[in-house]
XYZ file of C-alpha atoms in Angstrom:
554
model
C -16.089 0.029 -22.896
C -15.799 -2.405 -25.782
C -18.144 -5.378 -25.955
C -15.171 -7.348 -27.289
C -12.029 -6.051 -25.545
C -9.954 -8.753 -27.265
C -10.146 -6.598 -30.403
C -7.993 -4.021 -28.605
C -6.147 -5.848 -25.814
C -4.158 -9.069 -25.686
C -3.589 -11.330 -22.677
C -0.031 -11.315 -21.372
C 1.765 -14.484 -22.482
C 2.617 -17.219 -20.013
C 6.228 -17.904 -19.081
C 7.626 -21.243 -20.216
C 8.535 -22.616 -16.793
C 6.809 -25.962 -16.364
C 8.976 -26.953 -13.377
C 8.478 -23.679 -11.489
C 9.377 -24.012 -7.819
C 8.022 -20.846 -6.245
C 4.412 -22.054 -5.624
C 5.652 -24.439 -2.940
C 7.851 -21.865 -1.206
C 7.030 -19.784 1.875
C 8.510 -16.533 3.123
C 10.500 -17.360 6.247
C 12.790 -14.343 6.599
C 12.634 -10.659 5.691
C 14.251 -9.341 2.541
C 16.546 -6.388 2.267
C 14.278 -3.348 2.122
C 14.791 -0.208 0.056
C 12.575 2.831 0.442
C 11.951 4.854 -2.708
C 9.713 7.379 -0.888
C 12.151 10.243 -1.444
C 12.664 9.505 -5.149
C 9.892 7.504 -6.801
C 7.354 8.678 -4.249
C 8.471 12.298 -4.417
C 8.392 12.547 -8.205
C 4.760 11.330 -8.110
C 3.586 14.286 -6.008
C 1.704 17.263 -7.376
C 3.919 19.448 -5.198
C 7.277 17.716 -4.583
C 8.684 17.909 -1.087
C 10.998 20.713 -0.053
C 14.203 20.078 1.901
C 12.487 20.315 5.298
C 9.886 17.721 4.408
C 12.406 15.451 2.733
C 14.582 15.561 5.847
C 11.617 14.822 8.085
C 10.618 11.861 5.935
C 14.209 10.614 5.796
C 14.330 10.639 9.591
C 11.078 8.660 9.717
C 12.481 6.041 7.325
C 15.538 5.667 9.536
C 13.369 5.414 12.646
C 11.268 2.690 11.042
C 14.463 0.700 10.506
C 15.168 1.005 6.777
C 18.848 0.476 6.031
C 18.768 1.353 2.326
C 17.065 4.579 1.236
C 16.911 5.990 -2.277
C 17.192 9.685 -1.531
C 16.696 11.210 -4.947
C 17.617 11.838 -8.539
C 20.546 14.263 -8.098
C 20.755 15.246 -11.748
C 17.088 16.360 -11.764
C 17.908 19.794 -10.361
C 19.502 21.870 -7.638
C 16.892 20.979 -4.984
C 17.577 17.254 -5.341
C 21.356 17.672 -5.584
C 21.587 20.008 -2.591
C 19.424 17.774 -0.404
C 21.515 14.680 -1.165
C 24.883 16.387 -0.815
C 23.612 18.051 2.361
C 22.802 14.680 3.933
C 26.379 13.600 3.251
C 28.069 16.851 4.204
C 26.273 17.209 7.547
C 26.729 13.563 8.558
C 22.956 13.100 8.717
C 23.115 9.515 7.455
C 23.558 6.943 10.257
C 26.514 4.577 9.991
C 24.293 1.562 9.381
C 22.267 3.199 6.580
C 23.191 3.310 2.894
C 21.741 6.033 0.753
C 21.062 5.400 -2.917
C 20.710 7.691 -5.928
C 19.152 7.009 -9.307
C 20.539 7.966 -12.691
C 19.817 7.324 -16.331
C 22.613 5.848 -18.421
C 24.146 9.132 -19.574
C 27.634 10.346 -18.727
C 26.674 13.810 -17.459
C 23.888 12.449 -15.295
C 26.054 9.684 -13.840
C 28.894 12.078 -13.063
C 26.484 14.480 -11.328
C 25.138 11.586 -9.276
C 28.599 10.619 -8.052
C 29.392 14.249 -7.267
C 26.303 14.517 -5.036
C 27.675 11.617 -2.957
C 31.214 12.914 -2.605
C 32.504 12.219 0.892
C 29.962 9.525 1.718
C 31.518 6.492 3.462
C 29.200 4.154 1.521
C 26.517 4.573 -1.123
C 24.561 2.836 -3.863
C 24.397 4.220 -7.394
C 21.399 2.944 -9.326
C 21.711 2.945 -13.129
C 18.834 2.206 -15.483
C 17.698 2.143 -19.086
C 14.523 0.730 -20.610
C 14.840 -2.562 -22.502
C 11.332 -3.692 -23.541
C 10.115 -3.822 -27.169
C 7.575 -1.013 -26.798
C 10.230 1.366 -25.446
C 12.822 0.257 -28.011
C 10.384 0.763 -30.876
C 8.190 3.671 -29.760
C 10.288 5.732 -27.353
C 13.880 5.277 -28.558
C 13.735 3.800 -32.048
C 16.656 1.502 -31.185
C 17.686 -2.077 -31.813
C 18.460 -4.602 -29.101
C 22.183 -4.112 -29.704
C 21.877 -0.345 -29.296
C 19.922 -0.689 -26.067
C 22.451 -3.172 -24.683
C 25.206 -0.742 -25.690
C 23.623 2.013 -23.573
C 23.720 -0.254 -20.525
C 27.339 -1.268 -21.157
C 28.470 2.312 -21.617
C 26.683 3.380 -18.433
C 28.349 0.542 -16.514
C 31.763 1.661 -17.689
C 31.112 5.203 -16.517
C 29.922 3.841 -13.151
C 33.136 1.874 -12.817
C 35.359 4.834 -13.668
C 33.521 7.342 -11.467
C 33.705 4.942 -8.519
C 37.428 4.462 -9.062
C 37.870 8.236 -8.903
C 36.379 8.282 -5.367
C 38.115 5.298 -3.722
C 37.334 6.410 -0.160
C 33.669 5.538 -0.651
C 32.462 1.939 -0.488
C 30.389 1.756 -3.651
C 27.548 -0.627 -4.438
C 26.171 -0.773 -7.964
C 22.553 -1.349 -8.899
C 21.278 -1.802 -12.427
C 17.652 -1.886 -13.595
C 16.595 -3.201 -16.985
C 13.682 -0.783 -16.802
C 10.342 -2.122 -18.096
C 11.564 -5.626 -17.205
C 7.961 -6.795 -16.728
C 7.209 -6.303 -20.437
C 10.617 -7.234 -21.873
C 11.865 -10.519 -23.305
C 13.438 -12.480 -20.469
C 16.405 -13.634 -22.513
C 17.186 -10.036 -23.471
C 16.950 -8.831 -19.847
C 19.428 -11.529 -18.830
C 21.646 -10.659 -21.794
C 21.799 -6.976 -20.856
C 22.391 -7.687 -17.165
C 25.134 -10.192 -17.978
C 26.818 -7.555 -20.150
C 26.717 -5.081 -17.231
C 28.259 -7.755 -14.993
C 31.101 -8.195 -17.460
C 32.021 -4.553 -16.940
C 31.504 -4.224 -13.185
C 32.816 -7.669 -12.161
C 30.753 -8.290 -9.010
C 31.787 -10.957 -6.509
C 29.903 -12.817 -3.767
C 31.504 -10.406 -1.295
C 30.642 -7.336 -3.407
C 27.520 -8.332 -5.346
C 25.670 -6.241 -7.869
C 21.992 -5.444 -7.337
C 19.777 -6.238 -10.298
C 16.460 -4.508 -9.857
C 13.729 -6.154 -11.922
C 10.880 -3.657 -12.047
C 7.278 -4.214 -12.941
C 7.508 -0.685 -14.312
C 3.981 -1.172 -15.552
C 2.049 -4.007 -13.934
C 0.549 -5.819 -16.902
C -0.056 -9.407 -15.771
C -1.153 -11.445 -12.775
C 1.357 -11.770 -9.916
C 2.156 -15.392 -10.763
C 3.533 -14.237 -14.140
C 5.884 -11.826 -12.377
C 6.984 -14.624 -10.040
C 7.719 -16.819 -13.072
C 9.784 -13.999 -14.577
C 11.801 -13.646 -11.371
C 12.439 -17.379 -11.064
C 13.397 -17.639 -14.754
C 15.822 -14.725 -14.401
C 17.375 -16.171 -11.232
C 17.961 -19.502 -12.981
C 19.586 -17.975 -16.064
C 21.648 -15.038 -14.772
C 25.323 -16.043 -14.585
C 27.128 -16.054 -11.231
C 23.909 -15.940 -9.227
C 25.913 -15.816 -5.982
C 27.251 -12.409 -7.046
C 23.797 -10.985 -7.662
C 21.159 -9.481 -5.373
C 17.767 -9.686 -7.088
C 15.599 -6.719 -6.164
C 11.881 -6.274 -6.808
C 10.231 -2.996 -7.731
C 6.541 -3.587 -8.308
C 3.950 -1.035 -9.302
C 0.267 -1.358 -8.588
C -1.441 -0.728 -11.927
C -3.539 -3.897 -11.556
C -3.925 -3.530 -7.793
C -1.636 -6.482 -7.058
C 1.712 -4.808 -6.398
C 1.950 -6.302 -2.894
C 1.019 -9.786 -4.108
C 3.580 -9.567 -6.922
C 6.292 -8.625 -4.429
C 5.359 -11.506 -2.123
C 5.347 -14.037 -4.948
C 8.589 -12.546 -6.256
C 10.208 -13.219 -2.875
C 8.922 -16.785 -3.025
C 10.523 -16.995 -6.473
C 13.961 -16.217 -5.056
C 14.316 -12.437 -4.859
C 16.462 -10.950 -2.093
C 15.268 -7.355 -1.851
C 12.066 -5.318 -2.082
C 11.814 -1.708 -3.180
C 8.764 0.408 -2.457
C 7.201 3.227 -0.482
C 5.575 3.412 2.912
C 1.832 3.193 2.232
C 2.412 2.678 -1.477
C 2.904 6.194 -2.851
C 4.236 6.382 -6.403
C 3.377 7.076 -10.024
C -0.128 6.164 -11.267
C -1.568 3.679 -8.756
C 1.615 3.657 -6.723
C 4.542 1.459 -5.779
C 4.597 -1.606 -3.599
C 3.414 -0.711 -0.086
C 6.274 -1.668 2.236
C 4.044 -1.387 5.310
C 1.642 -4.001 3.961
C 4.345 -6.422 2.798
C 6.207 -6.160 6.111
C 3.129 -6.539 8.308
C 1.830 -9.406 6.179
C 5.064 -11.178 7.146
C 4.604 -10.164 10.771
C 1.172 -11.811 10.898
C 2.813 -15.030 9.703
C 5.313 -15.004 12.560
C 8.213 -13.497 10.569
C 10.015 -10.482 12.032
C 10.233 -7.988 9.129
C 12.973 -6.014 10.921
C 10.906 -2.856 10.429
C 9.121 -1.072 13.271
C 5.530 0.035 12.705
C 4.542 0.123 16.377
C 3.443 3.764 15.990
C 1.409 3.427 12.825
C -0.589 6.599 13.476
C 2.589 8.639 13.877
C 3.877 7.223 10.593
C 0.627 8.086 8.826
C 0.686 11.634 10.212
C 4.258 12.232 9.056
C 3.554 10.900 5.577
C 0.400 13.028 5.360
C 2.434 16.098 6.268
C 5.351 15.396 3.945
C 3.409 14.273 0.867
C 0.110 16.111 1.351
C -1.584 12.847 0.388
C -4.438 11.367 2.414
C -4.380 7.767 3.592
C -7.578 5.970 2.701
C -9.419 4.742 5.829
C -9.414 1.196 4.392
C -5.664 1.109 3.660
C -4.372 -2.200 5.072
C -3.039 -1.888 8.624
C -2.752 1.944 8.490
C -6.247 3.181 7.678
C -8.444 4.661 10.390
C -11.137 2.000 9.938
C -9.166 -1.181 9.219
C -9.599 -2.501 12.768
C -13.137 -1.167 13.182
C -16.333 -3.201 12.955
C -19.764 -1.659 12.499
C -21.613 -4.864 11.592
C -23.387 -6.551 14.484
C -22.184 -10.071 13.632
C -18.596 -8.869 13.243
C -18.786 -7.000 16.538
C -20.114 -10.021 18.361
C -17.320 -12.241 17.024
C -14.624 -9.693 17.892
C -15.991 -9.150 21.387
C -16.029 -12.906 22.039
C -12.550 -13.187 20.565
C -11.150 -10.602 22.955
C -12.824 -12.315 25.893
C -11.356 -15.675 24.857
C -7.928 -14.120 24.305
C -7.968 -12.641 27.792
C -9.105 -15.895 29.369
C -6.583 -18.260 27.799
C -3.031 -18.733 29.031
C -1.513 -18.530 25.568
C -0.119 -15.469 23.732
C -1.052 -16.889 20.312
C -3.295 -14.292 18.681
C -6.702 -15.628 17.684
C -9.384 -12.962 17.408
C -11.958 -13.175 14.598
C -11.715 -10.479 11.908
C -8.447 -9.119 13.310
C -5.395 -10.722 11.640
C -3.106 -8.588 13.794
C -3.365 -7.230 17.331
C -4.051 -3.485 16.923
C -2.008 -2.875 20.070
C 1.120 -4.062 18.235
C 0.728 -1.037 15.963
C -0.006 1.388 18.797
C -3.756 1.372 18.246
C -6.159 1.240 21.188
C -9.013 -1.215 21.447
C -11.635 1.511 21.939
C -11.972 2.083 18.194
C -12.140 -1.607 17.276
C -15.932 -1.514 17.529
C -18.015 1.516 16.604
C -21.764 1.805 16.585
C -24.224 2.811 13.885
C -27.539 1.469 12.618
C -25.800 -1.719 11.409
C -24.486 -2.599 14.846
C -25.686 -5.236 17.272
C -25.752 -5.851 20.981
C -22.150 -7.022 21.088
C -20.898 -3.747 19.645
C -22.935 -1.661 22.047
C -21.735 -3.746 24.997
C -18.119 -3.407 23.827
C -18.317 0.381 23.716
C -19.879 0.529 27.196
C -17.217 -1.791 28.576
C -14.301 0.066 26.990
C -15.664 3.494 27.935
C -17.138 2.868 31.393
C -15.948 -0.577 32.445
C -19.467 -2.034 32.609
C -19.738 -5.705 31.654
C -23.394 -6.018 30.765
C -25.064 -9.430 31.049
C -26.164 -10.834 27.691
C -29.890 -10.276 28.151
C -29.284 -6.720 29.308
C -27.105 -6.210 26.212
C -30.038 -7.225 24.043
C -32.417 -4.937 25.922
C -30.133 -1.912 25.704
C -29.245 -2.498 22.048
C -32.887 -1.871 21.125
C -32.635 1.605 22.617
C -29.357 2.296 20.827
C -30.754 0.984 17.543
C -33.695 3.364 17.833
C -31.298 6.226 18.514
C -29.143 5.320 15.497
C -32.199 5.167 13.259
C -33.356 8.553 14.542
C -30.011 10.285 14.032
C -28.833 8.415 10.878
C -25.224 8.720 11.968
C -22.510 6.912 13.873
C -23.012 7.007 17.634
C -20.005 7.811 19.787
C -19.322 6.671 23.338
C -20.909 9.799 24.823
C -24.103 9.198 22.829
C -24.323 5.610 24.017
C -23.574 6.423 27.640
C -26.158 9.182 27.627
C -28.807 6.758 26.411
C -27.700 4.167 28.997
C -28.018 6.678 31.844
C -31.423 7.795 30.649
C -32.627 4.204 30.364
C -31.283 2.513 33.500
C -29.800 4.955 35.982
C -32.294 6.807 38.230
C -32.602 10.548 37.766
C -34.872 13.299 39.023
C -37.415 12.332 36.387
C -37.736 8.733 37.573
C -40.330 7.548 40.054
C -37.860 5.960 42.502
C -34.513 7.344 43.686
C -32.504 6.194 46.699
C -31.631 8.758 49.354
C -30.343 6.489 52.125
C -30.998 3.131 53.722
C -30.141 0.904 56.665
C -30.065 -2.850 56.923
C -30.470 -4.814 60.156
C -30.169 -8.492 61.006
C -32.397 -10.360 63.443
C -30.471 -12.038 66.282
C -29.531 -15.564 65.301
C -29.829 -15.019 61.537
C -32.492 -14.124 58.940
C -34.789 -12.446 58.347
C -33.150 -9.148 57.456
C -34.848 -5.796 57.586
C -34.391 -3.052 55.011
C -35.357 0.483 56.016
C -34.913 2.947 53.221
C -35.434 6.620 52.580
C -36.388 7.115 48.941
C -37.715 9.841 46.741
C -41.028 8.554 45.410
C -42.723 10.644 42.738
C -40.704 13.626 43.870
C -41.487 13.292 47.574
C -39.248 11.873 50.291
C -40.682 8.715 51.808
C -39.656 5.870 54.132
C -40.152 2.264 53.080
C -39.247 -0.977 54.827
C -39.312 -4.703 54.169
C -38.063 -8.024 55.455
C -36.460 -10.977 53.728
C -33.693 -13.568 53.762
C -31.256 -11.122 52.223
C -30.852 -7.521 51.169
C -32.475 -7.922 47.750
C -35.448 -9.918 49.055
C -36.036 -7.327 51.758
C -35.980 -4.531 49.148
C -38.486 -6.532 47.072
C -40.718 -6.794 50.138
C -40.503 -3.055 50.791
C -41.430 -2.248 47.196
C -44.389 -4.630 47.330
C -45.746 -3.544 50.714
C -45.114 0.191 50.609
C -45.077 1.021 46.907
C -47.404 -1.566 45.318
C -44.633 -2.724 42.948
C -44.301 -6.500 42.714
C -41.171 -7.898 41.079
C -39.590 -11.338 40.829
C -35.799 -11.493 40.434
C -34.813 -13.692 37.486
C -31.075 -12.983 37.356
C -28.522 -10.953 39.273
C -24.899 -10.035 38.409
C -22.286 -7.811 39.956
C -18.648 -6.879 39.391
C -16.035 -4.343 40.391
C -15.038 -1.458 38.118
C -11.365 -0.664 38.430
C -9.054 -1.408 41.323
C -8.023 0.073 44.625
C -9.701 2.653 46.814
C -11.378 4.392 43.890
C -13.003 1.222 42.545
C -16.736 1.229 41.984
C -19.217 -1.627 41.938
C -21.847 -2.395 39.339
C -24.971 -4.464 39.991
C -27.398 -5.702 37.346
C -30.797 -7.218 38.023
C -33.296 -8.809 35.664
C -36.869 -8.951 37.004
C -40.269 -10.192 35.919
C -43.400 -8.138 36.620
C -46.798 -9.577 37.630
C -48.016 -9.212 34.047
C -45.025 -11.179 32.711
C -42.887 -8.344 31.388
C -39.099 -8.393 31.797
C -37.431 -5.275 33.200
C -33.774 -4.565 33.944
C -32.143 -2.459 36.597
C -28.591 -1.153 36.972
C -26.934 0.254 40.069
C -23.535 1.901 40.501
C -21.902 2.800 43.784
C -18.646 2.532 45.671
C -20.395 -0.043 47.904
C -21.686 -3.238 46.271
C -24.669 -3.521 48.644
C -25.779 0.021 47.830
C -25.277 -0.691 44.117
C -27.661 -3.654 44.522
C -30.317 -1.484 46.144
C -29.949 1.084 43.349
C -30.324 -1.690 40.779
C -33.607 -2.827 42.364
C -34.986 0.703 42.344
C -33.854 1.052 38.716
C -35.874 -2.057 37.855
C -38.847 -0.643 39.758
C -38.641 2.476 37.598
C -38.755 0.317 34.470
C -41.755 -1.596 35.866
């Protein structure tokens, strides 16, 4: 890298728009959406899709709710032409969906494009030619007049080909390709010349697509370009301004959002941002960004995992786990502080009588996208007590008291350090069982017990049959309640003295199959704190098991 990059690169110039209006605007309604997955996205693949994959992806786009779909470049070859004409011939296109094809401004290519759509009730033909100085000078060696002439000639051929197929309702789209690096006055000049030929009306507007063919400036510059164009194009009410941002600088989504604020009507892009180089605008991200602001994008991403799987299959491209909204890890917290905030957020959300979403670190409810809450928090060596407690609650329904959470998290932390990997729910539950739930290796295990009440009230008597150091033994004690009588039995018959500091219980599940969980925090005679956990279909028995669990820890 150069120590002085200014010797090789120049900053993109500002747009002269001192009274720009877009910074004070907000997005309050969805735009028209166009998917370019089957054209722009397909041509960016190492192995382009075959007809089966293209059909499967087309069906997904329809299912998502896209009403305008660019299905290919029919003059590129027989595969493209046959797929497009096949969609039309077999009636595969729903009545409320318009398909679109792309063509360069050449007579043979335009005529082939119209032929691929023969018989379609409605369609969009998208014409383009590059207009920026670098393309005029380096690629074509043409003057401004010659470039404008290409656009005019292409528009005339569009007009004549459409007239030859009057049974189809035609919509015309024109792109001054490389708009993002072209002179604004020249882009308007070329588009106005195309309008002179095609004569759009407010009822039958023309679509002007203004592509950031190469993203070369900050998104605010693109927004200025869009607002400037919208102010200067004649007969604005007969024009649909469409955005086609690329992601060379990593701000394709931001440029599209600011372009909408600047007055655009339509957004072109691909699901999950596939496309040449760093990709096109990600329609999923733009749409769900709107959704999180209370705006219905009119697109359905409620099965985000199904969408990801279909795109993986059709494009053979992986989706990065940190891809906004769609990645495997975007709703997952490993950090202890994040986990604690999310856990508290879910608890507060459940407690309040208000659907307004307000959970820290989660700008959208994962359930709205078909994601479960189990994967929101995952545990590794970076995790804290809140994350561990969340996993236990989601997996087993146990709502651990805070101090027990802290105690158990130490055991999980040690396990994570030992294994140097993420711990799954089975790992965590196995450690929980080994730590708190009596087994054949523990000193105390309950076999059976009876409780009796003295006539007229307390004291109560606990008579239990326990396994003590591997041998069956009877113990008994008296107290004001079940727990105090168990404490007495442990003290008198087992030489274990405990003081109960805290006790909690709750049901797990509902109905006849519901279980009960009991948690006890005790202090030993030497001042140590020990915890016990008991599970049973009967809450009283769960309490006894919890006391014996604490005795094992003591």
